[in-house]
Short mmCIF file of C-alpha atoms and ligand atoms in Angstrom, two decimals:
data_model
loop_
_atom_site.label_atom_id
_atom_site.label_comp_id
_atom_site.label_asym_id
_atom_site.label_seq_id
_atom_site.Cartn_x
_atom_site.Cartn_y
_atom_site.Cartn_z
CA MET A 1 105.40 78.15 90.02
CA LEU A 2 105.83 81.27 92.17
CA ALA A 3 104.66 84.53 90.58
CA ARG A 4 107.53 87.05 90.20
CA THR A 5 107.22 90.22 92.28
CA ARG A 6 106.40 93.14 89.99
CA ARG A 7 108.88 96.02 89.94
CA ILE A 8 107.15 99.36 89.52
CA LEU A 9 108.63 102.79 88.80
CA VAL A 10 106.80 105.80 90.25
CA THR A 11 108.12 109.14 88.99
CA GLY A 12 107.22 111.97 91.35
CA GLY A 13 107.02 109.28 94.03
CA ALA A 14 108.01 111.64 96.85
CA GLY A 15 105.12 114.01 96.13
CA PHE A 16 101.61 114.12 97.56
CA LEU A 17 99.94 111.56 95.27
CA GLY A 18 103.16 109.69 94.47
CA SER A 19 103.93 108.85 98.09
CA HIS A 20 100.42 107.47 98.67
CA LEU A 21 100.74 105.46 95.47
CA CYS A 22 104.14 104.02 96.52
CA GLU A 23 102.62 102.94 99.83
CA ARG A 24 99.67 101.29 98.11
CA LEU A 25 101.90 99.43 95.65
CA VAL A 26 104.27 98.17 98.36
CA SER A 27 101.42 97.01 100.56
CA ALA A 28 100.14 94.99 97.58
CA GLY A 29 103.49 93.13 97.53
CA ASN A 30 105.27 94.99 94.71
CA GLU A 31 108.81 96.36 94.59
CA VAL A 32 108.80 100.11 94.07
CA LEU A 33 111.40 102.36 92.52
CA CYS A 34 110.62 105.94 93.50
CA VAL A 35 112.24 108.58 91.29
CA ASP A 36 112.01 112.23 92.24
CA ASN A 37 114.04 115.46 91.99
CA PHE A 38 112.46 116.70 95.28
CA TYR A 39 111.30 119.98 93.73
CA THR A 40 107.93 119.81 95.52
CA GLY A 41 108.28 116.34 97.01
CA SER A 42 110.04 115.40 100.19
CA LYS A 43 111.62 112.43 101.93
CA ASP A 44 109.27 113.18 104.85
CA ASN A 45 106.46 111.88 102.65
CA LEU A 46 108.30 108.55 102.41
CA THR A 47 109.08 108.14 106.11
CA GLY A 48 107.14 104.91 106.38
CA LEU A 49 108.86 103.46 103.30
CA LEU A 50 112.54 104.40 103.47
CA SER A 51 113.55 101.39 105.57
CA ASN A 52 111.45 98.97 103.51
CA GLN A 53 113.59 96.49 101.53
CA LYS A 54 111.08 96.61 98.67
CA VAL A 55 111.55 100.35 98.13
CA GLU A 56 114.38 102.13 96.35
CA VAL A 57 114.55 105.93 96.09
CA ILE A 58 116.56 107.70 93.39
CA ARG A 59 117.09 111.47 93.15
CA HIS A 60 116.70 112.14 89.44
CA ASP A 61 115.15 114.75 87.14
CA ILE A 62 113.06 113.00 84.47
CA THR A 63 113.94 115.66 81.90
CA PHE A 64 117.15 113.58 81.66
CA PRO A 65 117.14 109.97 80.45
CA LEU A 66 116.81 107.18 82.99
CA TYR A 67 118.06 103.62 82.56
CA VAL A 68 116.34 101.13 84.87
CA GLU A 69 114.53 97.82 84.49
CA VAL A 70 110.89 97.71 85.62
CA ASP A 71 107.57 96.11 84.64
CA GLU A 72 105.36 99.17 84.97
CA ILE A 73 105.76 102.95 85.11
CA PHE A 74 103.45 105.46 86.78
CA ASN A 75 104.52 108.89 85.46
CA LEU A 76 103.47 111.39 88.13
CA ALA A 77 106.47 113.74 88.14
CA CYS A 78 105.29 117.34 87.67
CA PRO A 79 104.48 120.10 90.16
CA ALA A 80 100.69 120.33 90.47
CA SER A 81 100.01 123.54 92.37
CA PRO A 82 99.81 126.79 90.38
CA ILE A 83 102.41 128.53 92.64
CA HIS A 84 104.94 125.80 92.01
CA TYR A 85 104.33 125.13 88.32
CA GLN A 86 104.38 128.87 87.54
CA HIS A 87 107.61 129.44 89.48
CA ASP A 88 109.72 127.93 86.67
CA PRO A 89 107.30 127.53 83.75
CA VAL A 90 109.96 126.38 81.29
CA GLN A 91 110.98 123.54 83.60
CA THR A 92 107.27 122.66 84.03
CA THR A 93 106.83 122.26 80.27
CA LYS A 94 110.11 120.35 80.05
CA THR A 95 108.99 117.98 82.81
CA SER A 96 105.76 117.15 80.97
CA VAL A 97 107.24 117.02 77.46
CA HIS A 98 110.90 115.95 77.74
CA GLY A 99 110.05 113.95 80.86
CA SER A 100 107.29 112.05 79.03
CA ILE A 101 109.56 111.42 76.04
CA ASN A 102 112.20 109.98 78.37
CA MET A 103 109.74 107.80 80.28
CA LEU A 104 108.06 106.63 77.06
CA GLY A 105 111.48 105.87 75.57
CA LEU A 106 112.30 103.85 78.68
CA ALA A 107 108.96 102.00 78.46
CA LYS A 108 109.60 101.26 74.79
CA ARG A 109 113.09 99.85 75.43
CA ILE A 110 111.99 97.58 78.27
CA ARG A 111 108.42 96.97 76.96
CA ALA A 112 106.88 98.24 80.22
CA LYS A 113 103.28 99.35 80.66
CA ILE A 114 103.13 103.10 81.34
CA LEU A 115 100.47 105.34 82.91
CA GLN A 116 100.39 109.11 82.61
CA ALA A 117 99.01 111.31 85.39
CA SER A 118 97.19 113.83 83.21
CA THR A 119 94.79 116.42 84.52
CA SER A 120 91.39 118.04 84.25
CA GLU A 121 93.36 121.15 83.25
CA VAL A 122 93.46 119.73 79.71
CA TYR A 123 89.80 120.90 79.56
CA GLY A 124 90.88 124.48 80.46
CA ASP A 125 87.95 126.81 81.24
CA PRO A 126 85.31 124.45 79.84
CA GLU A 127 82.13 125.29 77.86
CA VAL A 128 80.90 121.74 78.43
CA HIS A 129 79.66 120.76 81.88
CA PRO A 130 80.26 118.25 83.36
CA GLN A 131 83.37 117.35 81.37
CA ASP A 132 83.57 113.96 79.71
CA GLU A 133 86.57 112.53 77.91
CA THR A 134 85.27 113.36 74.41
CA TYR A 135 85.45 117.11 75.13
CA TRP A 136 88.60 118.64 73.58
CA GLY A 137 88.86 121.54 76.00
CA ARG A 138 89.28 125.31 75.93
CA VAL A 139 92.84 126.11 76.95
CA ASN A 140 94.70 129.41 76.62
CA PRO A 141 98.01 128.45 74.95
CA ILE A 142 99.91 131.59 76.05
CA GLY A 143 98.78 132.36 79.62
CA PRO A 144 100.44 131.77 83.00
CA ARG A 145 98.71 128.37 83.40
CA SER A 146 99.68 127.22 79.88
CA CYS A 147 103.03 125.68 80.90
CA TYR A 148 101.07 123.14 82.92
CA ASP A 149 97.94 122.75 80.78
CA GLU A 150 99.66 122.63 77.39
CA GLY A 151 102.54 120.54 78.79
CA LYS A 152 100.03 117.93 79.96
CA ARG A 153 98.15 118.10 76.64
CA CYS A 154 101.37 117.52 74.73
CA ALA A 155 102.22 114.63 77.07
CA GLU A 156 98.87 113.01 76.19
CA THR A 157 99.70 113.44 72.49
CA LEU A 158 103.07 111.74 73.03
CA PHE A 159 101.48 108.84 74.90
CA PHE A 160 98.99 108.20 72.08
CA ASP A 161 101.70 108.55 69.41
CA TYR A 162 103.91 106.01 71.20
CA ARG A 163 100.92 103.68 71.30
CA ARG A 164 100.17 104.10 67.57
CA GLN A 165 103.79 104.20 66.40
CA HIS A 166 105.50 101.78 68.81
CA LYS A 167 102.55 99.63 70.00
CA LEU A 168 103.26 100.63 73.58
CA SER A 169 100.81 99.69 76.33
CA ILE A 170 99.67 103.06 77.71
CA LYS A 171 97.07 104.40 80.17
CA VAL A 172 96.09 108.06 80.54
CA ALA A 173 94.26 109.22 83.68
CA ARG A 174 92.78 112.74 83.77
CA ILE A 175 92.91 113.54 87.47
CA PHE A 176 90.54 116.15 88.93
CA ASN A 177 91.37 118.15 92.08
CA THR A 178 92.54 115.72 94.74
CA TYR A 179 93.22 116.46 98.41
CA GLY A 180 94.27 114.73 101.61
CA PRO A 181 97.13 114.23 104.05
CA ARG A 182 100.61 115.21 102.73
CA MET A 183 99.39 118.18 100.74
CA ARG A 184 101.87 120.93 101.50
CA PRO A 185 100.50 123.57 103.89
CA TYR A 186 101.75 126.52 101.78
CA ASP A 187 101.30 125.18 98.26
CA GLY A 188 98.61 127.79 97.51
CA ARG A 189 95.93 125.23 96.67
CA VAL A 190 92.48 126.01 97.91
CA ILE A 191 92.01 123.18 100.42
CA SER A 192 95.43 123.56 102.04
CA ASN A 193 95.08 127.36 102.11
CA PHE A 194 91.60 127.30 103.68
CA ILE A 195 92.51 124.67 106.30
CA VAL A 196 95.70 126.44 107.40
CA GLN A 197 93.88 129.78 107.49
CA ALA A 198 90.98 128.28 109.47
CA LEU A 199 93.24 126.52 111.97
CA THR A 200 95.16 129.75 112.63
CA ASN A 201 92.02 131.94 112.65
CA GLN A 202 93.42 133.97 109.75
CA PRO A 203 91.05 135.36 107.06
CA ILE A 204 89.95 132.78 104.49
CA THR A 205 91.10 134.10 101.10
CA ILE A 206 88.40 133.69 98.46
CA TYR A 207 89.58 134.54 94.96
CA GLY A 208 86.92 136.33 92.89
CA ASP A 209 83.34 136.10 94.15
CA GLY A 210 83.76 132.48 95.30
CA GLN A 211 81.07 131.24 92.92
CA GLN A 212 83.58 129.21 90.85
CA THR A 213 83.21 125.48 91.41
CA ARG A 214 85.52 122.50 91.79
CA SER A 215 84.94 118.81 92.57
CA PHE A 216 87.30 117.35 95.16
CA CYS A 217 88.39 113.73 95.38
CA TYR A 218 89.93 112.22 98.51
CA VAL A 219 93.42 110.84 97.90
CA ASP A 220 92.64 107.20 98.83
CA ASP A 221 89.85 107.06 96.25
CA LEU A 222 92.08 108.55 93.57
CA ILE A 223 94.93 106.11 94.22
CA ASP A 224 92.47 103.24 94.02
CA GLY A 225 91.37 104.52 90.58
CA LEU A 226 94.96 104.84 89.32
CA VAL A 227 95.87 101.30 90.41
CA ARG A 228 92.70 99.86 88.86
CA LEU A 229 93.42 101.67 85.58
CA MET A 230 96.98 100.32 85.45
CA ASN A 231 95.67 96.79 86.04
CA THR A 232 93.25 96.83 83.10
CA CYS A 233 93.93 94.94 79.86
CA ASP A 234 95.78 96.60 76.96
CA ASP A 235 92.55 97.72 75.27
CA VAL A 236 91.65 100.04 78.15
CA VAL A 237 93.73 103.12 77.46
CA GLY A 238 91.75 106.23 78.36
CA PRO A 239 91.96 109.12 78.58
CA MET A 240 89.87 108.45 81.65
CA ASN A 241 88.52 110.99 84.13
CA LEU A 242 89.25 110.17 87.77
CA GLY A 243 87.66 112.45 90.32
CA ASN A 244 84.69 112.94 92.60
CA PRO A 245 81.70 114.48 90.80
CA ALA A 246 80.38 116.21 93.97
CA GLU A 247 80.67 119.87 92.94
CA ILE A 248 80.96 122.80 95.36
CA THR A 249 81.57 126.56 95.14
CA MET A 250 84.66 127.98 96.84
CA LEU A 251 82.40 130.00 99.13
CA GLU A 252 80.59 126.83 100.26
CA LEU A 253 83.93 125.08 100.72
CA ALA A 254 85.15 127.92 102.96
CA GLY A 255 81.95 127.61 105.06
CA MET A 256 82.39 123.85 105.40
CA ILE A 257 86.02 124.17 106.53
CA VAL A 258 85.19 126.94 109.03
CA ASP A 259 82.42 124.73 110.39
CA LEU A 260 84.59 121.59 110.66
CA THR A 261 87.46 123.41 112.36
CA GLY A 262 85.29 125.59 114.63
CA SER A 263 87.36 128.53 113.35
CA ARG A 264 86.83 132.24 114.04
CA SER A 265 88.18 133.16 110.59
CA ALA A 266 86.45 135.86 108.55
CA ILE A 267 86.12 135.72 104.75
CA GLU A 268 88.37 137.98 102.65
CA PHE A 269 87.74 138.45 98.92
CA MET A 270 90.80 138.78 96.67
CA PRO A 271 91.29 139.16 92.88
CA LEU A 272 90.65 136.10 90.74
CA PRO A 273 93.85 134.73 89.15
CA ILE A 274 94.13 134.91 85.33
CA ASP A 275 92.46 132.04 83.42
CA ASP A 276 90.95 130.56 86.61
CA PRO A 277 88.36 128.02 85.38
CA LYS A 278 84.79 128.92 86.38
CA GLN A 279 83.51 125.40 86.87
CA ARG A 280 84.83 121.88 86.98
CA ARG A 281 83.07 118.55 87.48
CA PRO A 282 84.06 115.19 86.03
CA ASN A 283 81.75 112.84 84.25
CA ILE A 284 83.13 109.54 85.56
CA SER A 285 80.85 107.11 83.67
CA LEU A 286 83.82 105.70 81.76
CA ALA A 287 85.80 104.89 84.93
CA GLN A 288 82.68 103.46 86.53
CA LYS A 289 82.08 101.19 83.52
CA SER A 290 85.69 100.18 82.76
CA LEU A 291 87.11 99.99 86.29
CA GLY A 292 84.01 99.44 88.41
CA TRP A 293 85.31 102.50 90.26
CA LEU A 294 83.41 105.10 92.27
CA PRO A 295 84.81 107.46 94.91
CA SER A 296 83.67 106.47 98.39
CA PHE A 297 84.70 109.38 100.64
CA SER A 298 82.32 112.30 101.11
CA LEU A 299 83.95 115.74 101.12
CA ARG A 300 83.15 116.17 104.82
CA ASP A 301 84.82 112.87 105.78
CA GLY A 302 87.87 113.54 103.61
CA LEU A 303 88.19 117.07 105.00
CA ARG A 304 88.06 115.73 108.59
CA LYS A 305 91.05 113.48 107.85
CA THR A 306 92.92 116.28 106.07
CA ILE A 307 92.25 118.75 108.89
CA ALA A 308 93.55 116.18 111.42
CA TYR A 309 96.74 115.86 109.33
CA PHE A 310 97.33 119.63 109.21
CA GLU A 311 96.67 119.86 112.96
CA SER A 312 99.28 117.18 113.64
CA LEU A 313 101.74 118.99 111.35
CA MET A 314 101.22 122.27 113.20
CA ILE A 315 101.59 120.60 116.62
CA ALA A 316 104.84 118.93 115.48
CA ARG A 317 106.17 122.22 114.10
CA GLY A 318 105.12 124.10 117.24
CA ALA A 319 106.92 121.52 119.39
CA GLU A 320 110.03 121.83 117.21
CA ALA A 321 109.98 125.64 117.44
CA ALA A 322 109.59 125.46 121.22
CA ARG A 323 112.66 123.22 121.59
P1 NAD B 401 103.34 117.12 93.89
O1 NAD B 401 103.91 118.43 93.49
O2 NAD B 401 103.11 116.86 95.34
O3 NAD B 401 104.17 115.92 93.31
C1 NAD B 401 104.93 116.00 92.13
C2 NAD B 401 106.25 115.29 92.38
O4 NAD B 401 107.03 115.32 91.17
C3 NAD B 401 107.09 115.97 93.46
O5 NAD B 401 107.59 115.01 94.35
C4 NAD B 401 108.21 116.64 92.67
O6 NAD B 401 109.38 116.81 93.42
C5 NAD B 401 108.36 115.71 91.51
N1 NAD B 401 108.94 116.32 90.29
C6 NAD B 401 108.60 117.49 89.71
N2 NAD B 401 109.33 117.68 88.61
C7 NAD B 401 110.15 116.60 88.48
C8 NAD B 401 111.14 116.21 87.55
N3 NAD B 401 111.45 116.99 86.49
N4 NAD B 401 111.79 115.04 87.73
C9 NAD B 401 111.50 114.24 88.81
N5 NAD B 401 110.57 114.56 89.73
C10 NAD B 401 109.90 115.73 89.57
O7 NAD B 401 101.95 116.99 93.07
P2 NAD B 401 100.81 115.90 93.18
O8 NAD B 401 99.59 116.61 93.61
O9 NAD B 401 101.28 114.72 93.92
O10 NAD B 401 100.62 115.52 91.65
C11 NAD B 401 101.20 114.35 91.09
C12 NAD B 401 100.81 114.26 89.62
O11 NAD B 401 99.39 114.21 89.50
C13 NAD B 401 101.28 115.44 88.79
O12 NAD B 401 101.70 114.96 87.53
C14 NAD B 401 100.05 116.28 88.64
O13 NAD B 401 100.07 117.02 87.45
C15 NAD B 401 98.95 115.23 88.63
N6 NAD B 401 97.68 115.79 89.09
C16 NAD B 401 97.48 116.09 90.41
C17 NAD B 401 96.28 116.66 90.79
C18 NAD B 401 95.98 117.00 92.24
O14 NAD B 401 94.90 117.50 92.52
N7 NAD B 401 96.87 116.75 93.18
C19 NAD B 401 95.28 116.93 89.84
C20 NAD B 401 95.55 116.62 88.52
C21 NAD B 401 96.73 116.04 88.14
N1 UDP B 402 91.20 129.64 95.50
C1 UDP B 402 90.67 130.53 96.42
N2 UDP B 402 91.41 130.86 97.50
C2 UDP B 402 92.65 130.35 97.73
C3 UDP B 402 93.20 129.43 96.79
C4 UDP B 402 92.44 129.11 95.68
O1 UDP B 402 89.54 131.00 96.26
O2 UDP B 402 93.26 130.69 98.76
C5 UDP B 402 90.37 129.26 94.33
C6 UDP B 402 91.09 129.34 92.98
O3 UDP B 402 91.00 130.64 92.44
C7 UDP B 402 90.30 128.33 92.18
C8 UDP B 402 89.92 127.26 93.21
O4 UDP B 402 90.06 127.88 94.48
O5 UDP B 402 89.14 128.89 91.66
C9 UDP B 402 90.80 126.02 93.17
O6 UDP B 402 92.15 126.44 93.20
P1 UDP B 402 93.36 125.40 93.23
O7 UDP B 402 94.61 126.19 92.99
O8 UDP B 402 93.28 124.58 94.46
O9 UDP B 402 93.06 124.41 92.01
P2 UDP B 402 92.85 124.63 90.43
O10 UDP B 402 92.50 126.07 90.15
O11 UDP B 402 94.13 124.24 89.82
O12 UDP B 402 91.72 123.73 90.13
#
């Protein structure tokens, strides 16, 4: 008997991670339903997919109910960069909370497996280092980052309540900073900012003293982790950290990007944003044990690919402007 093609819903499918995920799922032979309100996502991210018969794109805001029939749901819809999620904080909370309720309600009606794209931000500014999944976090509930952090925390609560109350098959991934092609050049995130600044020989803007740390995962590795998590049996639920444990200060990151681009940029120090976490590094033992997953790209290799993407974007834009 022929196996039926799986039909998979990806919310936020036109975004940075979502578009890579849609591509990965289609290339594995699945049908993909990409749902997005195009707040931070774009059809440009789906260029390679729009003419594919296995892909359907729907403009829809997940804070409103959605009636479709699918086998699995990856819930990625939510702006991820501080500039974008702080622009309309109420909508950000609604997307995580109402959006999760709608997607969980959909999963419950059609008995679909559902995965939530949660975040390392649930750990806030952590006192435990590196962070493992048993740590409950230190999050400011009333600050400018709270709409994102608390929205994602509440979404995790909803996922676990739907599991306990409605026996839903859920997966929760806690994603740490991820980078790669299709990040938006002006989304305010550190890697996109530094690369654009370096390529245009503008000052590299370091917030605070640059001693704060992050751990950056290349997009292909992250997508591999998400797909592996979705494909586990019902007992594997998470929350599960997905990220690259190689930790670096923002000052070191700036140096690496200047070096890789051969830039003449100087360093400029600027005020540290409110509630900016001082350090962040995932403990990924659980993912390693449950998924057999380990990131494979070094930061240097991933940055080379990301720099090449931004260069191509700037050449294309330059050519357009010159026309
Ligand atoms: P992104 O902003 O590029 O993608 C988010 C997508 O969701 C966009 O296409 C946007 O238009 C869409 N969207 C936003 N609100 C929506 C709504 N109400 N209804 C429908 N679509 C909506 O961000 P990303 O980096 O691709 O992140 C994807 C997911 O992964 C997010 O949930 C984010 O919180 C999570 N995450 C990302 C990172 C990272 O480093 N990129 C880290 C941790 C968690
Ligand atoms: N950052 C910086 N310069 C920039 C943008 C960001 O020094 O131009 C710092 C920011 O203060 C934070 C780190 O880089 O300490 C990562 O910021 P990002 O917004 O990319 O991710 P998040 O803070 O959400 O982990």
